[in-house]
Amino acid sequence: MSAHAKDPMLPRPFRVEKVKRELSDTFTMELVPAEGGGFSFAAGQFNMLYVFGIGEVPISISGDPGEHERLVHTTRAVGKVSGALDALKVGDVIGVRGPYGIPWPVEAAFGRDLVFVAGGVGLAPLRPAIYQAMANRERFGKVMVLYGARTPEDILFKKEIERWRGRFDMDVAVTVDRATGKWGGNVGVVTNLVAKGGFDPQNTTAFVCGPEVMMRYAAQALEKKGVGRGSIFVSMERNMKCGVGLCGHCQWGTHFVCKDGPVFRYDSIADLFSIREL
Amino acid sequence: MPGVDASITTAVVFDRGGLDALIAALKAKGFHVVGPRVADDAVVYADLDAASDLPAGWGDEQEGGRYRLTRRKDGALFGYTSGVQGWKRHLYPPRQKLFAARRDGQGFAILPPDPPAAPLALIGVRACELAAIAKQAKVFGDRDFADPGYQGRLASAFVVAVECGEAGGTCFCAAMGTGPAVETGFDIKMVEVIDKARHVFVATAGSAAGAKVLDGLKAPAAAEADKAAAAARVAKAAKQAKTLDAKAAARLKEHPDHARWDDVARRCMTCGNCTMVCPTCFCTTVEDTTDLKGEHAERWRNWDSCFTIDFSYIHGGAIRTEVKSRYRQWITHKLSTWHDQFGSSGCVGCGRCITWCPVGIDITAEATAITEGARKAAAGGSKKAATSGGKGR
């Protein structure tokens, strides 16, 4: 038998350099390796983040894949570990394992229109791919970001979205399920934005990330518009205890979401979407 | 982990005293010897000191939801079918420490791992169990990420396989192609031969290490009659009441909406016994602990079962809330999607899940009902044929 592999369950320490509150329950952390060195990843990959004595959670990387000094994660505090992450202060150290998983195929979309469809905090795993696309802007036709949030108060990366909207080389549309305050923009589900089109369906690659039901309808809307199933990609979420295909928790049909995904080409999983409680 | 060397095939024969010498030799080499013994009215694989610890004169009766030790008149040491759990609990223990860490200012330091335990010598491994070990080795060592703990324990283990002389009531290794003959993955292979004149073990080496240990026993070469008697015993064990069309079962994933899932869900108690006794089930969860001062933390990996609600929990709730989705996940993974993931079935036909299911759910019956019923329906069979798979059995 071959030499023993390195233990994939041991985390690497990272120090919290900066914490930014995004929404009432959502925050962005910037991390640097406590023992030096950098961190490389591909857009769409995730890390297992360990809080001392509390536990570990899979969180997508939300920073720029072109940046190797800092690791950026945007997290919604919904459980014990993500709540503990939310309580961290600058200087605290967490454990990081990763990066894991299949990334968004940004380079495979060169020469095509690129449409990002995001729902809620699902914008975070898409942001690295948006950065990568904009760093290679000349290689794409249109670059569109279609984003849906529950209310105007739930719009993630609001300032950044405003900057994107101000660019001449990006098409950005935002909708909310429920208008509050002075909202004068779109109201309705994000699939309405897909239906409006504005991209060349025959020559479009779409990256979709959000709640599962939103991804299902968004993929259907893209398909209805004429985008091929092989050109639509979604990012799945499942319970993960290890991130490397050993714990069995993230199985979805034949797939281990952690290593066969989280990014899947829609034609490879469209059938699974319709099976209840798979 | 033994390799196979076809040149080492000379069979030797020894009696119970030789078996004692074998165990003593392995202990002298520093192995932690584990094998079958009777505990809590069952055969379990636990620490062995000598051949006298083996379950002499014990057999077992196994059927759906039933296990009983029985007395044998022949005094056989390996006359039972198989232990309650396989060797998984030794090669991939139910609780394993992943790491310990000590708080260090705002950070923490990962403490050095515990030294590896003594290498294991496994005595009495059945053919189906060897197949299960090979399947887990693939899960834990044959892909992008390996589990060094499992790899290390298996690589350093000494395996003494014992071929079955008779099949238990829930065995179907013949259908799964994993037994009863032992063909690979052992250091020493033995067959227990008992007749009026003698009670002996016919042993063959399967690795250089095995050959060395056998040489040390100074046992005489087996006569043709010994070898013939050994072969006859294994042939007898191949006669099994239960069977499964493994090829058809591999297509279970195509039937997620079959009515039989509702039927089995009415019987399944989601206790998870099947996953605990299955020698290939590998799912685990993690547990984090700290001392009272919060200075010392440990992270443990524990066996888990896909039958718990928590297993599929993501924020907002579990994915598989219904019993039928959890049963479907288990059996579909075992018999069907395992092929896509690891290139073979995940089932070795040991029958433990049938024996230890408190309500006697039979994996072979469920898989047959679903795949046969669906096949008949697809072939345009009568309505009666299509529904008979959903009831019966």
PDB file of N, CA and C in Angstrom, chain A residues 219-278:
ATOM      1  N   ALA A 219     -33.218  27.891 -12.940  1.00  0.00           N
ATOM      2  CA  ALA A 219     -32.712  27.044 -14.020  1.00  0.00           C
ATOM      3  C   ALA A 219     -33.805  26.800 -15.059  1.00  0.00           C
ATOM      4  N   GLN A 220     -35.028  26.579 -14.564  1.00  0.00           N
ATOM      5  CA  GLN A 220     -36.142  26.380 -15.495  1.00  0.00           C
ATOM      6  C   GLN A 220     -36.380  27.628 -16.339  1.00  0.00           C
ATOM      7  N   ALA A 221     -36.293  28.813 -15.699  1.00  0.00           N
ATOM      8  CA  ALA A 221     -36.508  30.071 -16.421  1.00  0.00           C
ATOM      9  C   ALA A 221     -35.432  30.280 -17.476  1.00  0.00           C
ATOM     10  N   LEU A 222     -34.185  29.923 -17.123  1.00  0.00           N
ATOM     11  CA  LEU A 222     -33.095  30.054 -18.093  1.00  0.00           C
ATOM     12  C   LEU A 222     -33.310  29.118 -19.272  1.00  0.00           C
ATOM     13  N   GLU A 223     -33.741  27.907 -18.939  1.00  0.00           N
ATOM     14  CA  GLU A 223     -33.996  26.920 -19.986  1.00  0.00           C
ATOM     15  C   GLU A 223     -35.113  27.387 -20.910  1.00  0.00           C
ATOM     16  N   LYS A 224     -36.151  27.938 -20.304  1.00  0.00           N
ATOM     17  CA  LYS A 224     -37.296  28.431 -21.069  1.00  0.00           C
ATOM     18  C   LYS A 224     -36.855  29.552 -22.009  1.00  0.00           C
ATOM     19  N   LYS A 225     -35.879  30.297 -21.559  1.00  0.00           N
ATOM     20  CA  LYS A 225     -35.369  31.417 -22.353  1.00  0.00           C
ATOM     21  C   LYS A 225     -34.492  30.904 -23.494  1.00  0.00           C
ATOM     22  N   GLY A 226     -34.106  29.638 -23.421  1.00  0.00           N
ATOM     23  CA  GLY A 226     -33.307  29.072 -24.500  1.00  0.00           C
ATOM     24  C   GLY A 226     -31.875  28.738 -24.135  1.00  0.00           C
ATOM     25  N   VAL A 227     -31.519  28.914 -22.860  1.00  0.00           N
ATOM     26  CA  VAL A 227     -30.164  28.544 -22.439  1.00  0.00           C
ATOM     27  C   VAL A 227     -30.111  27.024 -22.265  1.00  0.00           C
ATOM     28  N   GLY A 228     -29.112  26.391 -22.836  1.00  0.00           N
ATOM     29  CA  GLY A 228     -29.019  24.936 -22.763  1.00  0.00           C
ATOM     30  C   GLY A 228     -28.713  24.453 -21.359  1.00  0.00           C
ATOM     31  N   ARG A 229     -29.209  23.254 -21.028  1.00  0.00           N
ATOM     32  CA  ARG A 229     -28.957  22.687 -19.695  1.00  0.00           C
ATOM     33  C   ARG A 229     -27.466  22.539 -19.413  1.00  0.00           C
ATOM     34  N   GLY A 230     -26.709  22.266 -20.462  1.00  0.00           N
ATOM     35  CA  GLY A 230     -25.268  22.082 -20.287  1.00  0.00           C
ATOM     36  C   GLY A 230     -24.528  23.387 -20.038  1.00  0.00           C
ATOM     37  N   SER A 231     -25.239  24.511 -20.143  1.00  0.00           N
ATOM     38  CA  SER A 231     -24.598  25.815 -19.933  1.00  0.00           C
ATOM     39  C   SER A 231     -25.066  26.478 -18.646  1.00  0.00           C
ATOM     40  N   ILE A 232     -25.857  25.745 -17.859  1.00  0.00           N
ATOM     41  CA  ILE A 232     -26.348  26.282 -16.584  1.00  0.00           C
ATOM     42  C   ILE A 232     -25.638  25.536 -15.448  1.00  0.00           C
ATOM     43  N   PHE A 233     -25.174  26.273 -14.455  1.00  0.00           N
ATOM     44  CA  PHE A 233     -24.479  25.670 -13.311  1.00  0.00           C
ATOM     45  C   PHE A 233     -25.123  26.155 -12.022  1.00  0.00           C
ATOM     46  N   VAL A 234     -25.263  25.231 -11.076  1.00  0.00           N
ATOM     47  CA  VAL A 234     -25.842  25.589  -9.775  1.00  0.00           C
ATOM     48  C   VAL A 234     -24.865  25.165  -8.672  1.00  0.00           C
ATOM     49  N   SER A 235     -24.990  25.777  -7.517  1.00  0.00           N
ATOM     50  CA  SER A 235     -24.140  25.412  -6.372  1.00  0.00           C
ATOM     51  C   SER A 235     -25.024  24.868  -5.260  1.00  0.00           C
ATOM     52  N   MET A 236     -24.799  23.599  -4.898  1.00  0.00           N
ATOM     53  CA  MET A 236     -25.676  22.909  -3.952  1.00  0.00           C
ATOM     54  C   MET A 236     -25.177  23.034  -2.522  1.00  0.00           C
ATOM     55  N   GLU A 237     -26.121  22.857  -1.606  1.00  0.00           N
ATOM     56  CA  GLU A 237     -25.776  22.876  -0.191  1.00  0.00           C
ATOM     57  C   GLU A 237     -26.319  21.616   0.469  1.00  0.00           C
ATOM     58  N   ARG A 238     -25.472  20.947   1.225  1.00  0.00           N
ATOM     59  CA  ARG A 238     -25.896  19.781   2.000  1.00  0.00           C
ATOM     60  C   ARG A 238     -25.109  19.755   3.303  1.00  0.00           C
ATOM     61  N   ASN A 239     -25.586  18.941   4.240  1.00  0.00           N
ATOM     62  CA  ASN A 239     -24.851  18.764   5.494  1.00  0.00           C
ATOM     63  C   ASN A 239     -23.471  18.180   5.174  1.00  0.00           C
ATOM     64  N   MET A 240     -22.436  18.775   5.740  1.00  0.00           N
ATOM     65  CA  MET A 240     -21.074  18.260   5.519  1.00  0.00           C
ATOM     66  C   MET A 240     -20.335  18.218   6.847  1.00  0.00           C
ATOM     67  N   LYS A 241     -19.728  17.091   7.143  1.00  0.00           N
ATOM     68  CA  LYS A 241     -18.931  16.970   8.354  1.00  0.00           C
ATOM     69  C   LYS A 241     -17.443  16.920   8.048  1.00  0.00           C
ATOM     70  N   CYS A 242     -17.080  16.564   6.808  1.00  0.00           N
ATOM     71  CA  CYS A 242     -15.657  16.425   6.519  1.00  0.00           C
ATOM     72  C   CYS A 242     -15.201  17.265   5.324  1.00  0.00           C
ATOM     73  N   GLY A 243     -16.056  17.431   4.328  1.00  0.00           N
ATOM     74  CA  GLY A 243     -15.690  18.231   3.157  1.00  0.00           C
ATOM     75  C   GLY A 243     -14.869  17.494   2.127  1.00  0.00           C
ATOM     76  N   VAL A 244     -14.494  16.235   2.404  1.00  0.00           N
ATOM     77  CA  VAL A 244     -13.591  15.524   1.497  1.00  0.00           C
ATOM     78  C   VAL A 244     -14.119  14.139   1.104  1.00  0.00           C
ATOM     79  N   GLY A 245     -15.410  13.923   1.248  1.00  0.00           N
ATOM     80  CA  GLY A 245     -16.000  12.666   0.760  1.00  0.00           C
ATOM     81  C   GLY A 245     -15.841  11.480   1.678  1.00  0.00           C
ATOM     82  N   LEU A 246     -15.514  11.705   2.942  1.00  0.00           N
ATOM     83  CA  LEU A 246     -15.315  10.573   3.850  1.00  0.00           C
ATOM     84  C   LEU A 246     -16.478  10.365   4.826  1.00  0.00           C
ATOM     85  N   CYS A 247     -17.241  11.413   5.120  1.00  0.00           N
ATOM     86  CA  CYS A 247     -18.242  11.295   6.189  1.00  0.00           C
ATOM     87  C   CYS A 247     -19.600  10.842   5.679  1.00  0.00           C
ATOM     88  N   GLY A 248     -19.847  10.965   4.395  1.00  0.00           N
ATOM     89  CA  GLY A 248     -21.087  10.447   3.809  1.00  0.00           C
ATOM     90  C   GLY A 248     -22.300  11.349   3.893  1.00  0.00           C
ATOM     91  N   HIS A 249     -22.222  12.437   4.661  1.00  0.00           N
ATOM     92  CA  HIS A 249     -23.423  13.235   4.923  1.00  0.00           C
ATOM     93  C   HIS A 249     -23.988  13.959   3.715  1.00  0.00           C
ATOM     94  N   CYS A 250     -23.140  14.399   2.810  1.00  0.00           N
ATOM     95  CA  CYS A 250     -23.609  15.300   1.756  1.00  0.00           C
ATOM     96  C   CYS A 250     -24.096  14.557   0.525  1.00  0.00           C
ATOM     97  N   GLN A 251     -24.314  13.249   0.644  1.00  0.00           N
ATOM     98  CA  GLN A 251     -24.691  12.507  -0.552  1.00  0.00           C
ATOM     99  C   GLN A 251     -26.026  12.976  -1.117  1.00  0.00           C
ATOM    100  N   TRP A 252     -26.038  13.083  -2.439  1.00  0.00           N
ATOM    101  CA  TRP A 252     -27.223  13.521  -3.174  1.00  0.00           C
ATOM    102  C   TRP A 252     -27.259  12.656  -4.436  1.00  0.00           C
ATOM    103  N   GLY A 253     -28.082  11.613  -4.401  1.00  0.00           N
ATOM    104  CA  GLY A 253     -28.030  10.631  -5.478  1.00  0.00           C
ATOM    105  C   GLY A 253     -26.650   9.991  -5.494  1.00  0.00           C
ATOM    106  N   THR A 254     -26.046   9.946  -6.650  1.00  0.00           N
ATOM    107  CA  THR A 254     -24.723   9.327  -6.743  1.00  0.00           C
ATOM    108  C   THR A 254     -23.612  10.270  -6.272  1.00  0.00           C
ATOM    109  N   HIS A 255     -23.965  11.539  -6.050  1.00  0.00           N
ATOM    110  CA  HIS A 255     -22.928  12.550  -5.809  1.00  0.00           C
ATOM    111  C   HIS A 255     -22.587  12.757  -4.345  1.00  0.00           C
ATOM    112  N   PHE A 256     -21.316  13.061  -4.100  1.00  0.00           N
ATOM    113  CA  PHE A 256     -20.911  13.672  -2.845  1.00  0.00           C
ATOM    114  C   PHE A 256     -20.839  15.169  -3.159  1.00  0.00           C
ATOM    115  N   VAL A 257     -21.752  15.945  -2.565  1.00  0.00           N
ATOM    116  CA  VAL A 257     -21.810  17.366  -2.920  1.00  0.00           C
ATOM    117  C   VAL A 257     -20.469  18.042  -2.647  1.00  0.00           C
ATOM    118  N   CYS A 258     -19.741  17.574  -1.609  1.00  0.00           N
ATOM    119  CA  CYS A 258     -18.478  18.225  -1.228  1.00  0.00           C
ATOM    120  C   CYS A 258     -17.397  18.067  -2.279  1.00  0.00           C
ATOM    121  N   LYS A 259     -17.348  16.924  -2.939  1.00  0.00           N
ATOM    122  CA  LYS A 259     -16.245  16.725  -3.884  1.00  0.00           C
ATOM    123  C   LYS A 259     -16.666  16.601  -5.346  1.00  0.00           C
ATOM    124  N   ASP A 260     -17.915  16.171  -5.576  1.00  0.00           N
ATOM    125  CA  ASP A 260     -18.425  16.163  -6.956  1.00  0.00           C
ATOM    126  C   ASP A 260     -19.037  17.521  -7.279  1.00  0.00           C
ATOM    127  N   GLY A 261     -19.371  18.294  -6.241  1.00  0.00           N
ATOM    128  CA  GLY A 261     -19.893  19.647  -6.337  1.00  0.00           C
ATOM    129  C   GLY A 261     -18.966  20.533  -5.548  1.00  0.00           C
ATOM    130  N   PRO A 262     -19.415  21.630  -4.931  1.00  0.00           N
ATOM    131  CA  PRO A 262     -20.828  22.005  -4.848  1.00  0.00           C
ATOM    132  C   PRO A 262     -21.385  22.512  -6.171  1.00  0.00           C
ATOM    133  N   VAL A 263     -20.502  22.872  -7.112  1.00  0.00           N
ATOM    134  CA  VAL A 263     -20.997  23.371  -8.391  1.00  0.00           C
ATOM    135  C   VAL A 263     -21.273  22.187  -9.309  1.00  0.00           C
ATOM    136  N   PHE A 264     -22.492  22.115  -9.794  1.00  0.00           N
ATOM    137  CA  PHE A 264     -22.898  21.046 -10.710  1.00  0.00           C
ATOM    138  C   PHE A 264     -23.431  21.649 -12.004  1.00  0.00           C
ATOM    139  N   ARG A 265     -23.123  20.964 -13.101  1.00  0.00           N
ATOM    140  CA  ARG A 265     -23.749  21.356 -14.361  1.00  0.00           C
ATOM    141  C   ARG A 265     -25.185  20.865 -14.306  1.00  0.00           C
ATOM    142  N   TYR A 266     -26.098  21.735 -14.664  1.00  0.00           N
ATOM    143  CA  TYR A 266     -27.527  21.462 -14.470  1.00  0.00           C
ATOM    144  C   TYR A 266     -27.972  20.161 -15.146  1.00  0.00           C
ATOM    145  N   ASP A 267     -27.442  19.860 -16.329  1.00  0.00           N
ATOM    146  CA  ASP A 267     -27.928  18.646 -17.007  1.00  0.00           C
ATOM    147  C   ASP A 267     -27.524  17.371 -16.259  1.00  0.00           C
ATOM    148  N   SER A 268     -26.519  17.470 -15.379  1.00  0.00           N
ATOM    149  CA  SER A 268     -26.101  16.266 -14.639  1.00  0.00           C
ATOM    150  C   SER A 268     -26.946  16.037 -13.392  1.00  0.00           C
ATOM    151  N   ILE A 269     -27.722  17.023 -12.983  1.00  0.00           N
ATOM    152  CA  ILE A 269     -28.488  16.874 -11.735  1.00  0.00           C
ATOM    153  C   ILE A 269     -29.954  17.277 -11.869  1.00  0.00           C
ATOM    154  N   ALA A 270     -30.384  17.707 -13.067  1.00  0.00           N
ATOM    155  CA  ALA A 270     -31.763  18.211 -13.233  1.00  0.00           C
ATOM    156  C   ALA A 270     -32.782  17.192 -12.726  1.00  0.00           C
ATOM    157  N   ASP A 271     -32.519  15.901 -12.984  1.00  0.00           N
ATOM    158  CA  ASP A 271     -33.471  14.865 -12.557  1.00  0.00           C
ATOM    159  C   ASP A 271     -33.550  14.784 -11.030  1.00  0.00           C
ATOM    160  N   LEU A 272     -32.426  14.999 -10.367  1.00  0.00           N
ATOM    161  CA  LEU A 272     -32.411  14.883  -8.900  1.00  0.00           C
ATOM    162  C   LEU A 272     -33.211  16.001  -8.241  1.00  0.00           C
ATOM    163  N   PHE A 273     -33.238  17.173  -8.894  1.00  0.00           N
ATOM    164  CA  PHE A 273     -33.956  18.323  -8.334  1.00  0.00           C
ATOM    165  C   PHE A 273     -35.420  18.002  -8.045  1.00  0.00           C
ATOM    166  N   SER A 274     -35.975  17.105  -8.860  1.00  0.00           N
ATOM    167  CA  SER A 274     -37.419  16.868  -8.734  1.00  0.00           C
ATOM    168  C   SER A 274     -37.741  15.734  -7.763  1.00  0.00           C
ATOM    169  N   ILE A 275     -36.715  15.082  -7.198  1.00  0.00           N
ATOM    170  CA  ILE A 275     -36.989  13.969  -6.285  1.00  0.00           C
ATOM    171  C   ILE A 275     -37.057  14.502  -4.860  1.00  0.00           C
ATOM    172  N   ARG A 276     -38.171  14.308  -4.226  1.00  0.00           N
ATOM    173  CA  ARG A 276     -38.355  14.829  -2.859  1.00  0.00           C
ATOM    174  C   ARG A 276     -37.445  14.112  -1.868  1.00  0.00           C
ATOM    175  N   GLU A 277     -36.836  14.861  -0.970  1.00  0.00           N
ATOM    176  CA  GLU A 277     -36.073  14.325   0.163  1.00  0.00           C
ATOM    177  C   GLU A 277     -34.966  13.358  -0.249  1.00  0.00           C
ATOM    178  N   LEU A 278     -34.351  13.622  -1.414  1.00  0.00           N
ATOM    179  CA  LEU A 278     -33.318  12.676  -1.876  1.00  0.00           C
ATOM    180  C   LEU A 278     -32.079  12.765  -1.015  1.00  0.00           C
TER     181      LEU A 278
END
